[in-house]
Amino acid sequence: MLRPWAKHRWIVSGKNVFMTTDLTPHPEHILAASSHRNPYPYYASRVAGPALVFDAPRKLWVASSAASVKAVLGNPACHVRPTAEPVPAAIIGSAAGEVFGHLVRMNEGVRHDAPKLALQRFLASVDLARVQLHTEAIAAMQMGNGPLQGAALSRWAFEVPVMAVADMLGFAEGELPQVARWMADFVACLSPVSTPAQLAASAEAASALLARFAELVRGASAHPGSALARLQHEAAQAGWHDAGALLANAVGLLSQTYEATAGLIGNSVVALATRPGLLEVMGREPGQLLQMVNEVSRFDPSVHNTRRFVAEATQVAGVSLQPGDVVLLVLAAAGRDPLCNARPNALLLDRLDRDVPGFGRGPHQCPGQALACQIAAAAIKALLVSGQLQAVSSFSWQYRPSMNARIPVFLD
Ligand code: HEM
């Protein structure tokens, strides 16, 4: 059944603004939105509503406007993990749990600050022009000879970014497909519905990755210019002296790349499939691909939500939050908040002061934004150059079931 507020949609084209009738019903609830065909009218209705809304069936507060999302992400009483469960119970004691427990993403205070500084400085020092060239080569190598469509395209979108980051970190070319397989196994443990077999495979992959990174880190001391030597240097400079945590966070660089960047590539392909004019512009001016990917990361981001767990009583936008409360931050809605980005529903390549909440905000803001966008742009360039996008307007897709991510699954 159509909800009354689902009826109208604004379409902006050049200087023209059209109102259309949108027949797509809203998602059933907020956690069904990221995999919905078009969740953005629903998000707009939430942005226009109260700053924080309690969703009783899901037992969480929901923040959707840019101001409320930023307020929660900047509030020190709102933590990245529940106090009673720093590591998910299902993976405690396994190598996957060891990695998870050390990740800067999953820690606060001293276990976050120095490692974050080191990772941030390390990622800021990455030579993006080199990453671009290597990614284009990896993307071409993984394409094979036939047309890259459907399931093969989806698989490719997952493999290329993680292989590009592994290459950047010093893995040899011949090892890259194995790293992609380990990562596919490893991330399975992050789902609350993982099976025992998936948890075992994930632990095995985590062990293998930690062991291989330990070898690479030992070898890096003989190559002071190598990426892992630079990471070790930044760690020492930041006062981060935990060798085990450094290895775990090196694995974390791969896992944080994996699904999110695959989604950014996929959503960029969707943008090209649904806007014939855009494909034409990119074909003529591939130098604009990075701008396009930057805009897609705001307009149709791959990470729609993140969460915070209230550790002590606090107030956000006049609402009292109590210890144990959970807040869902709808980053994708915030990116379409007109107070965050003017003309939010238009995909604009030359947008000035683009604000992209989809990479987070505050102390845990993503340090991999520039790298992710560069990798995605290089991957799309490889598709364009090889002619794989000629039939893009006939591609079809649905979205992978997920409560947080928006990753298209292309259909054969
Ligand atoms: C399109 C791709 C990506 C997206 C959408 C994305 C998004 C995010 C978001 C939303 C956060 C913050 C989560 C929170 O505050 O709850 C985050 C954190 C993080 N991301 Fe990314 N990310 C992407 C790619 C990458 C890449 C390529 C790397 C590095 C190789 C990376 C490394 C990290 C790290 C280390 C953190 C934790 C930062 C901290 O906790 O202080 N990300 N990312």
Tab-separated table of C-alpha atoms and ligand atoms in Angstrom:
chain	number	residue	atom	x	y	z
A	1	MET	CA	0.000	0.000	0.000
A	2	LEU	CA	1.286	3.481	-0.824
A	3	ARG	CA	1.875	5.780	2.125
A	4	PRO	CA	0.612	9.314	1.497
A	5	TRP	CA	4.112	10.846	1.740
A	6	ALA	CA	5.475	8.437	-0.875
A	7	LYS	CA	3.514	10.080	-3.663
A	8	HIS	CA	5.706	12.869	-4.930
A	9	ARG	CA	9.317	13.094	-5.948
A	10	TRP	CA	11.375	15.998	-7.228
A	11	ILE	CA	13.662	15.500	-10.196
A	12	VAL	CA	16.218	18.187	-10.979
A	13	SER	CA	17.644	18.309	-14.502
A	14	GLY	CA	19.896	21.191	-15.479
A	15	LYS	CA	17.986	24.294	-14.436
A	16	ASN	CA	14.653	22.475	-14.466
A	17	VAL	CA	12.885	20.940	-11.506
A	18	PHE	CA	10.099	18.436	-12.114
A	19	MET	CA	7.698	16.852	-9.685
A	20	THR	CA	6.868	13.255	-10.511
A	21	THR	CA	4.659	10.668	-8.932
A	22	ASP	CA	6.839	8.060	-7.263
A	23	LEU	CA	5.016	4.759	-7.116
A	24	THR	CA	7.667	3.018	-5.043
A	25	PRO	CA	6.309	2.405	-1.542
A	26	HIS	CA	8.506	3.447	1.372
A	27	PRO	CA	10.634	0.817	3.115
A	28	GLU	CA	8.780	-0.999	5.896
A	29	HIS	CA	11.166	0.350	8.542
A	30	ILE	CA	14.473	2.104	8.896
A	31	LEU	CA	16.621	-1.062	8.823
A	32	ALA	CA	15.007	-2.128	5.545
A	33	ALA	CA	15.929	1.158	3.854
A	34	SER	CA	19.546	0.577	2.765
A	35	SER	CA	18.577	-2.331	0.505
A	36	HIS	CA	15.357	-0.682	-0.760
A	37	ARG	CA	15.098	0.342	-4.423
A	38	ASN	CA	14.688	4.047	-3.584
A	39	PRO	CA	14.857	4.889	0.117
A	40	TYR	CA	15.528	8.597	-0.413
A	41	PRO	CA	11.947	9.999	-0.271
A	42	TYR	CA	11.550	8.079	3.024
A	43	TYR	CA	14.829	9.499	4.320
A	44	ALA	CA	13.665	13.014	3.355
A	45	SER	CA	10.535	12.559	5.464
A	46	ARG	CA	12.698	11.508	8.414
A	47	VAL	CA	15.119	14.411	7.948
A	48	ALA	CA	12.138	16.772	8.103
A	49	GLY	CA	10.923	15.120	11.331
A	50	PRO	CA	12.197	15.319	14.930
A	51	ALA	CA	15.970	15.179	15.566
A	52	LEU	CA	15.775	11.841	17.389
A	53	VAL	CA	12.920	9.364	17.076
A	54	PHE	CA	12.570	6.211	19.181
A	55	ASP	CA	11.848	3.127	17.043
A	56	ALA	CA	10.213	0.859	19.627
A	57	PRO	CA	10.079	-2.419	17.606
A	58	ARG	CA	13.800	-2.175	16.863
A	59	LYS	CA	14.626	-0.717	20.282
A	60	LEU	CA	16.771	2.091	18.969
A	61	TRP	CA	16.856	5.838	18.617
A	62	VAL	CA	17.142	7.057	15.033
A	63	ALA	CA	19.016	10.225	14.014
A	64	SER	CA	18.590	11.236	10.356
A	65	SER	CA	19.257	14.960	9.940
A	66	ALA	CA	22.834	16.108	9.382
A	67	ALA	CA	22.782	18.119	12.629
A	68	SER	CA	21.549	15.238	14.798
A	69	VAL	CA	23.918	12.708	13.165
A	70	LYS	CA	26.878	15.018	13.761
A	71	ALA	CA	25.769	15.739	17.339
A	72	VAL	CA	25.688	12.031	18.220
A	73	LEU	CA	28.971	11.232	16.429
A	74	GLY	CA	30.675	14.068	18.313
A	75	ASN	CA	29.226	13.134	21.723
A	76	PRO	CA	31.857	11.379	23.908
A	77	ALA	CA	29.142	9.540	25.872
A	78	CYS	CA	28.151	7.687	22.666
A	79	HIS	CA	30.548	4.788	22.054
A	80	VAL	CA	31.230	2.565	19.037
A	81	ARG	CA	30.602	-0.643	21.010
A	82	PRO	CA	28.274	-1.634	23.854
A	83	THR	CA	30.225	-1.412	27.162
A	84	ALA	CA	29.332	-5.006	28.074
A	85	GLU	CA	30.328	-6.487	24.701
A	86	PRO	CA	33.485	-4.907	23.242
A	87	VAL	CA	33.838	-7.960	20.972
A	88	PRO	CA	30.774	-9.869	19.631
A	89	ALA	CA	30.245	-13.004	21.754
A	90	ALA	CA	30.274	-15.288	18.674
A	91	ILE	CA	33.928	-14.494	17.854
A	92	ILE	CA	35.518	-14.024	21.299
A	93	GLY	CA	38.622	-16.213	21.632
A	94	SER	CA	39.118	-16.677	17.875
A	95	ALA	CA	41.631	-14.944	15.606
A	96	ALA	CA	38.690	-13.015	14.111
A	97	GLY	CA	37.844	-11.792	17.629
A	98	GLU	CA	41.483	-10.812	18.192
A	99	VAL	CA	41.430	-8.660	15.038
A	100	PHE	CA	38.036	-7.132	15.914
A	101	GLY	CA	39.113	-6.292	19.488
A	102	HIS	CA	42.118	-4.262	18.300
A	103	LEU	CA	40.446	-2.299	15.487
A	104	VAL	CA	40.543	1.480	15.958
A	105	ARG	CA	36.996	1.480	14.581
A	106	MET	CA	35.841	-0.577	17.579
A	107	ASN	CA	37.717	1.227	20.378
A	108	GLU	CA	37.649	4.493	22.293
A	109	GLY	CA	40.223	6.497	24.232
A	110	VAL	CA	43.830	5.269	24.396
A	111	ARG	CA	43.105	2.164	22.305
A	112	HIS	CA	41.779	4.479	19.590
A	113	ASP	CA	43.626	7.787	19.578
A	114	ALA	CA	47.297	6.914	18.868
A	115	PRO	CA	46.483	4.074	16.410
A	116	LYS	CA	44.003	6.384	14.629
A	117	LEU	CA	46.605	9.130	14.320
A	118	ALA	CA	49.130	6.658	12.870
A	119	LEU	CA	46.618	5.200	10.368
A	120	GLN	CA	45.430	8.650	9.374
A	121	ARG	CA	48.971	9.920	8.719
A	122	PHE	CA	49.872	6.709	6.915
A	123	LEU	CA	46.813	6.850	4.629
A	124	ALA	CA	47.370	10.565	3.986
A	125	SER	CA	50.879	9.712	2.750
A	126	VAL	CA	49.681	7.162	0.179
A	127	ASP	CA	50.623	8.011	-3.421
A	128	LEU	CA	47.132	8.124	-4.966
A	129	ALA	CA	48.440	8.476	-8.526
A	130	ARG	CA	50.290	5.178	-8.091
A	131	VAL	CA	47.186	3.572	-6.541
A	132	GLN	CA	45.176	4.736	-9.549
A	133	LEU	CA	47.563	3.132	-12.053
A	134	HIS	CA	47.850	-0.119	-10.094
A	135	THR	CA	44.073	-0.308	-9.606
A	136	GLU	CA	43.438	0.162	-13.323
A	137	ALA	CA	45.878	-2.687	-14.032
A	138	ILE	CA	44.314	-4.975	-11.400
A	139	ALA	CA	40.822	-4.102	-12.639
A	140	ALA	CA	41.780	-4.987	-16.222
A	141	MET	CA	43.504	-8.219	-15.112
A	142	GLN	CA	40.428	-9.375	-13.130
A	143	MET	CA	38.070	-8.668	-16.024
A	144	GLY	CA	38.929	-11.713	-18.070
A	145	ASN	CA	38.035	-11.775	-21.753
A	146	GLY	CA	34.249	-11.989	-21.956
A	147	PRO	CA	31.630	-9.359	-21.113
A	148	LEU	CA	31.681	-8.375	-17.450
A	149	GLN	CA	28.045	-8.387	-16.404
A	150	GLY	CA	25.727	-9.842	-13.766
A	151	ALA	CA	27.347	-11.973	-11.079
A	152	ALA	CA	30.796	-11.620	-12.668
A	153	LEU	CA	30.564	-7.829	-12.391
A	154	SER	CA	29.481	-8.026	-8.749
A	155	ARG	CA	32.365	-10.398	-7.930
A	156	TRP	CA	34.801	-8.104	-9.736
A	157	ALA	CA	33.579	-5.066	-7.760
A	158	PHE	CA	34.443	-6.885	-4.519
A	159	GLU	CA	37.814	-8.209	-5.678
A	160	VAL	CA	39.342	-5.084	-7.229
A	161	PRO	CA	39.384	-2.702	-4.216
A	162	VAL	CA	40.694	-5.237	-1.705
A	163	MET	CA	43.359	-6.369	-4.175
A	164	ALA	CA	44.334	-2.728	-4.792
A	165	VAL	CA	44.783	-2.086	-1.056
A	166	ALA	CA	46.670	-5.387	-0.580
A	167	ASP	CA	48.947	-4.386	-3.471
A	168	MET	CA	49.498	-0.988	-1.838
A	169	LEU	CA	50.388	-2.708	1.459
A	170	GLY	CA	53.067	-4.870	-0.193
A	171	PHE	CA	51.425	-8.172	-1.143
A	172	ALA	CA	52.886	-9.701	-4.315
A	173	GLU	CA	50.726	-9.780	-7.439
A	174	GLY	CA	50.361	-13.566	-7.295
A	175	GLU	CA	48.970	-13.372	-3.730
A	176	LEU	CA	46.201	-10.875	-4.461
A	177	PRO	CA	43.453	-13.370	-5.423
A	178	GLN	CA	44.134	-15.305	-2.184
A	179	VAL	CA	43.834	-12.082	-0.162
A	180	ALA	CA	40.444	-11.433	-1.797
A	181	ARG	CA	39.312	-14.961	-0.841
A	182	TRP	CA	40.534	-14.542	2.762
A	183	MET	CA	38.687	-11.250	3.012
A	184	ALA	CA	35.434	-12.747	1.696
A	185	ASP	CA	35.703	-15.379	4.458
A	186	PHE	CA	36.810	-12.929	7.145
A	187	VAL	CA	33.968	-10.412	6.802
A	188	ALA	CA	31.357	-13.171	7.148
A	189	CYS	CA	31.960	-13.108	10.942
A	190	LEU	CA	30.686	-9.532	11.127
A	191	SER	CA	27.087	-10.583	10.445
A	192	PRO	CA	24.877	-11.397	13.441
A	193	VAL	CA	23.435	-14.354	11.469
A	194	SER	CA	26.753	-16.073	10.584
A	195	THR	CA	26.650	-19.877	10.667
A	196	PRO	CA	29.209	-21.927	12.678
A	197	ALA	CA	30.909	-22.905	9.383
A	198	GLN	CA	31.221	-19.228	8.399
A	199	LEU	CA	32.624	-18.336	11.818
A	200	ALA	CA	35.231	-21.104	11.515
A	201	ALA	CA	36.243	-19.986	8.009
A	202	SER	CA	36.452	-16.404	9.209
A	203	ALA	CA	38.757	-17.341	12.105
A	204	GLU	CA	40.961	-19.316	9.709
A	205	ALA	CA	41.171	-16.367	7.300
A	206	ALA	CA	41.996	-13.981	10.156
A	207	SER	CA	44.836	-16.292	11.323
A	208	ALA	CA	46.229	-16.553	7.808
A	209	LEU	CA	46.088	-12.778	7.266
A	210	LEU	CA	47.710	-12.003	10.628
A	211	ALA	CA	50.516	-14.500	9.897
A	212	ARG	CA	51.133	-13.114	6.423
A	213	PHE	CA	51.124	-9.496	7.679
A	214	ALA	CA	53.624	-10.505	10.402
A	215	GLU	CA	55.987	-11.781	7.671
A	216	LEU	CA	55.494	-8.650	5.573
A	217	VAL	CA	56.114	-6.368	8.575
A	218	ARG	CA	59.355	-8.260	9.385
A	219	GLY	CA	60.471	-7.883	5.751
A	220	ALA	CA	59.527	-4.198	5.680
A	221	SER	CA	62.407	-3.208	7.978
A	222	ALA	CA	64.780	-3.906	5.046
A	223	HIS	CA	62.702	-1.585	2.781
A	224	PRO	CA	62.271	1.747	4.555
A	225	GLY	CA	60.174	3.249	1.716
A	226	SER	CA	57.642	0.408	1.713
A	227	ALA	CA	54.077	0.985	2.889
A	228	LEU	CA	54.349	-1.205	5.973
A	229	ALA	CA	57.658	0.438	6.966
A	230	ARG	CA	55.886	3.817	6.719
A	231	LEU	CA	53.001	2.493	8.800
A	232	GLN	CA	55.463	1.268	11.471
A	233	HIS	CA	57.197	4.643	11.413
A	234	GLU	CA	53.899	6.505	11.877
A	235	ALA	CA	52.969	4.114	14.697
A	236	ALA	CA	56.251	4.861	16.520
A	237	GLN	CA	55.804	8.614	15.959
A	238	ALA	CA	52.266	8.471	17.376
A	239	GLY	CA	53.434	6.504	20.438
A	240	TRP	CA	51.599	3.331	19.368
A	241	HIS	CA	53.840	0.445	20.420
A	242	ASP	CA	51.537	-2.571	20.249
A	243	ALA	CA	52.832	-4.851	17.469
A	244	GLY	CA	49.811	-7.200	17.660
A	245	ALA	CA	47.364	-4.291	17.356
A	246	LEU	CA	49.268	-2.975	14.346
A	247	LEU	CA	48.900	-6.325	12.554
A	248	ALA	CA	45.184	-6.454	13.402
A	249	ASN	CA	44.671	-2.942	12.067
A	250	ALA	CA	46.528	-3.821	8.874
A	251	VAL	CA	43.924	-6.586	8.412
A	252	GLY	CA	41.341	-3.914	9.292
A	253	LEU	CA	42.474	-1.750	6.373
A	254	LEU	CA	41.530	-4.602	4.045
A	255	SER	CA	38.233	-5.391	5.774
A	256	GLN	CA	37.180	-1.732	5.896
A	257	THR	CA	37.895	-1.462	2.189
A	258	TYR	CA	36.098	-4.611	1.152
A	259	GLU	CA	32.311	-4.222	1.149
A	260	ALA	CA	32.118	-0.423	1.365
A	261	THR	CA	34.261	0.170	-1.721
A	262	ALA	CA	32.552	-2.635	-3.654
A	263	GLY	CA	29.301	-0.804	-2.905
A	264	LEU	CA	30.742	2.518	-4.074
A	265	ILE	CA	31.813	0.934	-7.374
A	266	GLY	CA	28.409	-0.738	-7.751
A	267	ASN	CA	26.477	2.442	-6.954
A	268	SER	CA	28.626	4.344	-9.467
A	269	VAL	CA	27.716	1.772	-12.138
A	270	VAL	CA	24.059	2.248	-11.156
A	271	ALA	CA	24.435	6.033	-11.576
A	272	LEU	CA	25.825	5.459	-15.079
A	273	ALA	CA	23.096	2.923	-15.912
A	274	THR	CA	20.298	5.264	-14.907
A	275	ARG	CA	21.698	8.480	-16.507
A	276	PRO	CA	22.672	8.034	-20.168
A	277	GLY	CA	23.966	11.615	-20.332
A	278	LEU	CA	26.394	10.872	-17.525
A	279	LEU	CA	27.959	7.936	-19.366
A	280	GLU	CA	28.468	10.163	-22.372
A	281	VAL	CA	30.181	12.853	-20.272
A	282	MET	CA	32.466	10.316	-18.591
A	283	GLY	CA	33.350	8.731	-21.932
A	284	ARG	CA	34.369	12.168	-23.217
A	285	GLU	CA	36.025	13.386	-20.018
A	286	PRO	CA	37.249	10.435	-17.939
A	287	GLY	CA	39.170	12.989	-15.845
A	288	GLN	CA	35.775	13.718	-14.218
A	289	LEU	CA	35.335	10.171	-12.920
A	290	LEU	CA	36.757	11.039	-9.506
A	291	GLN	CA	34.242	13.892	-9.185
A	292	MET	CA	31.468	11.510	-10.175
A	293	VAL	CA	32.509	8.927	-7.579
A	294	ASN	CA	32.818	11.645	-4.908
A	295	GLU	CA	29.265	12.733	-5.687
A	296	VAL	CA	27.939	9.155	-5.739
A	297	SER	CA	29.477	8.657	-2.266
A	298	ARG	CA	27.114	11.424	-1.080
A	299	PHE	CA	24.126	10.874	-3.378
A	300	ASP	CA	23.856	7.078	-3.135
A	301	PRO	CA	26.426	5.960	-0.552
A	302	SER	CA	27.444	2.392	0.192
A	303	VAL	CA	27.326	2.782	3.976
A	304	HIS	CA	23.858	3.963	5.019
A	305	ASN	CA	24.025	3.534	8.781
A	306	THR	CA	26.320	3.272	11.711
A	307	ARG	CA	25.483	2.929	15.415
A	308	ARG	CA	26.441	4.343	18.749
A	309	PHE	CA	25.925	2.823	22.197
A	310	VAL	CA	25.254	5.228	25.063
A	311	ALA	CA	27.803	4.654	27.853
A	312	GLU	CA	26.601	7.359	30.273
A	313	ALA	CA	23.535	9.584	30.529
A	314	THR	CA	23.653	12.441	28.048
A	315	GLN	CA	21.434	14.790	26.039
A	316	VAL	CA	21.231	15.156	22.259
A	317	ALA	CA	18.968	17.810	20.719
A	318	GLY	CA	17.064	18.080	23.983
A	319	VAL	CA	16.449	14.324	24.205
A	320	SER	CA	17.785	12.432	27.253
A	321	LEU	CA	19.714	9.303	26.388
A	322	GLN	CA	20.421	6.685	29.038
A	323	PRO	CA	23.250	4.137	29.412
A	324	GLY	CA	22.419	1.094	27.273
A	325	ASP	CA	20.469	3.101	24.686
A	326	VAL	CA	21.389	2.452	21.044
A	327	VAL	CA	21.350	5.192	18.394
A	328	LEU	CA	21.200	4.504	14.670
A	329	LEU	CA	22.858	7.248	12.623
A	330	VAL	CA	21.394	7.360	9.125
A	331	LEU	CA	24.419	8.756	7.279
A	332	ALA	CA	22.740	8.382	3.875
A	333	ALA	CA	19.791	10.531	4.981
A	334	ALA	CA	22.142	13.167	6.410
A	335	GLY	CA	23.920	13.457	3.044
A	336	ARG	CA	20.569	14.393	1.457
A	337	ASP	CA	19.673	16.899	4.186
A	338	PRO	CA	19.232	20.281	2.417
A	339	LEU	CA	20.942	21.935	5.392
A	340	CYS	CA	24.005	19.770	4.658
A	341	ASN	CA	24.049	19.959	0.836
A	342	ALA	CA	22.018	22.380	-1.279
A	343	ARG	CA	19.867	20.718	-4.003
A	344	PRO	CA	20.456	17.398	-2.251
A	345	ASN	CA	18.496	15.255	-4.728
A	346	ALA	CA	20.538	16.343	-7.734
A	347	LEU	CA	23.680	14.456	-8.735
A	348	LEU	CA	26.058	17.355	-9.390
A	349	LEU	CA	29.629	16.696	-10.521
A	350	ASP	CA	30.835	20.218	-9.755
A	351	ARG	CA	29.170	20.538	-6.347
A	352	LEU	CA	31.012	23.061	-4.185
A	353	ASP	CA	31.663	22.248	-0.494
A	354	ARG	CA	30.282	18.733	-0.848
A	355	ASP	CA	29.565	17.322	2.613
A	356	VAL	CA	29.682	13.508	2.698
A	357	PRO	CA	28.412	12.093	6.009
A	358	GLY	CA	28.655	8.588	4.459
A	359	PHE	CA	32.291	8.512	5.572
A	360	GLY	CA	31.364	9.312	9.178
A	361	ARG	CA	32.163	12.341	11.327
A	362	GLY	CA	33.986	13.168	14.520
A	363	PRO	CA	36.711	11.065	16.149
A	364	HIS	CA	35.891	7.919	14.134
A	365	GLN	CA	35.616	9.610	10.726
A	366	CYS	CA	36.939	7.389	7.933
A	367	PRO	CA	40.621	8.010	7.129
A	368	GLY	CA	40.264	6.035	3.864
A	369	GLN	CA	37.873	8.357	1.989
A	370	ALA	CA	40.333	9.672	-0.610
A	371	LEU	CA	41.792	6.212	-1.149
A	372	ALA	CA	38.372	4.567	-1.550
A	373	CYS	CA	37.204	7.181	-4.064
A	374	GLN	CA	40.432	6.928	-6.056
A	375	ILE	CA	40.157	3.140	-6.231
A	376	ALA	CA	36.499	3.275	-7.271
A	377	ALA	CA	37.226	5.905	-9.950
A	378	ALA	CA	40.106	3.806	-11.335
A	379	ALA	CA	37.916	0.702	-11.415
A	380	ILE	CA	35.159	2.537	-13.301
A	381	LYS	CA	37.759	3.940	-15.702
A	382	ALA	CA	38.935	0.402	-16.479
A	383	LEU	CA	35.316	-0.575	-17.224
A	384	LEU	CA	34.853	2.429	-19.508
A	385	VAL	CA	38.132	1.963	-21.375
A	386	SER	CA	37.468	-1.721	-22.022
A	387	GLY	CA	33.989	-0.990	-23.427
A	388	GLN	CA	32.275	-2.983	-20.629
A	389	LEU	CA	29.799	-0.160	-19.981
A	390	GLN	CA	28.457	0.060	-23.529
A	391	ALA	CA	25.363	-1.927	-22.521
A	392	VAL	CA	25.120	-0.420	-19.029
A	393	SER	CA	21.597	0.937	-19.556
A	394	SER	CA	20.362	-2.649	-19.920
A	395	PHE	CA	21.981	-3.853	-16.651
A	396	SER	CA	19.589	-4.975	-13.933
A	397	TRP	CA	20.256	-5.331	-10.223
A	398	GLN	CA	18.764	-5.724	-6.803
A	399	TYR	CA	20.338	-4.813	-3.474
A	400	ARG	CA	22.123	-7.240	-1.187
A	401	PRO	CA	20.065	-7.873	1.963
A	402	SER	CA	21.763	-5.721	4.614
A	403	MET	CA	20.739	-3.488	7.490
A	404	ASN	CA	23.572	-1.010	6.935
A	405	ALA	CA	25.139	-1.291	3.485
A	406	ARG	CA	23.836	-0.515	-0.002
A	407	ILE	CA	25.553	-2.890	-2.408
A	408	PRO	CA	23.959	-3.652	-5.785
A	409	VAL	CA	23.926	-7.275	-6.898
A	410	PHE	CA	23.958	-7.255	-10.697
A	411	LEU	CA	21.743	-9.885	-12.291
A	412	ASP	CA	22.725	-12.233	-15.128
B	1	HEM	C1	33.505	3.628	0.027
B	1	HEM	C2	34.347	3.141	0.898
B	1	HEM	C3	34.283	3.452	2.365
B	1	HEM	C4	33.247	3.935	3.115
B	1	HEM	C5	31.835	4.309	2.670
B	1	HEM	C6	33.724	4.036	4.475
B	1	HEM	C7	32.958	4.490	5.543
B	1	HEM	C8	33.420	4.583	6.837
B	1	HEM	C9	32.632	5.071	7.946
B	1	HEM	C10	31.179	5.531	7.860
B	1	HEM	C11	33.412	5.016	9.042
B	1	HEM	C12	33.040	5.487	10.451
B	1	HEM	C13	32.157	4.508	11.140
B	1	HEM	C14	31.664	5.058	12.457
B	1	HEM	O1	32.012	6.156	12.908
B	1	HEM	O2	30.865	4.336	13.078
B	1	HEM	C15	34.690	4.474	8.647
B	1	HEM	C16	35.726	4.262	9.493
B	1	HEM	C17	36.941	3.766	9.083
B	1	HEM	N1	37.341	3.502	7.790
B	1	HEM	FE1	36.237	3.681	6.140
B	1	HEM	N2	35.018	3.621	4.516
B	1	HEM	C18	35.414	3.274	3.243
B	1	HEM	C19	36.638	2.830	2.841
B	1	HEM	C20	37.744	2.744	3.648
B	1	HEM	C21	39.072	2.414	3.214
B	1	HEM	C22	39.485	2.170	1.753
B	1	HEM	C23	39.860	2.390	4.311
B	1	HEM	C24	41.333	2.109	4.425
B	1	HEM	C25	42.034	1.370	3.624
B	1	HEM	C26	39.016	2.713	5.460
B	1	HEM	C27	39.441	2.756	6.759
B	1	HEM	C28	38.643	3.094	7.825
B	1	HEM	C29	39.115	3.072	9.204
B	1	HEM	C30	40.512	2.660	9.695
B	1	HEM	C31	38.039	3.498	9.996
B	1	HEM	C32	37.988	3.617	11.509
B	1	HEM	C33	38.299	5.042	11.935
B	1	HEM	C34	38.121	5.261	13.408
B	1	HEM	O3	37.406	4.493	14.047
B	1	HEM	O4	38.705	6.212	13.918
B	1	HEM	N3	37.747	2.932	5.005
B	1	HEM	N4	34.662	4.236	7.287
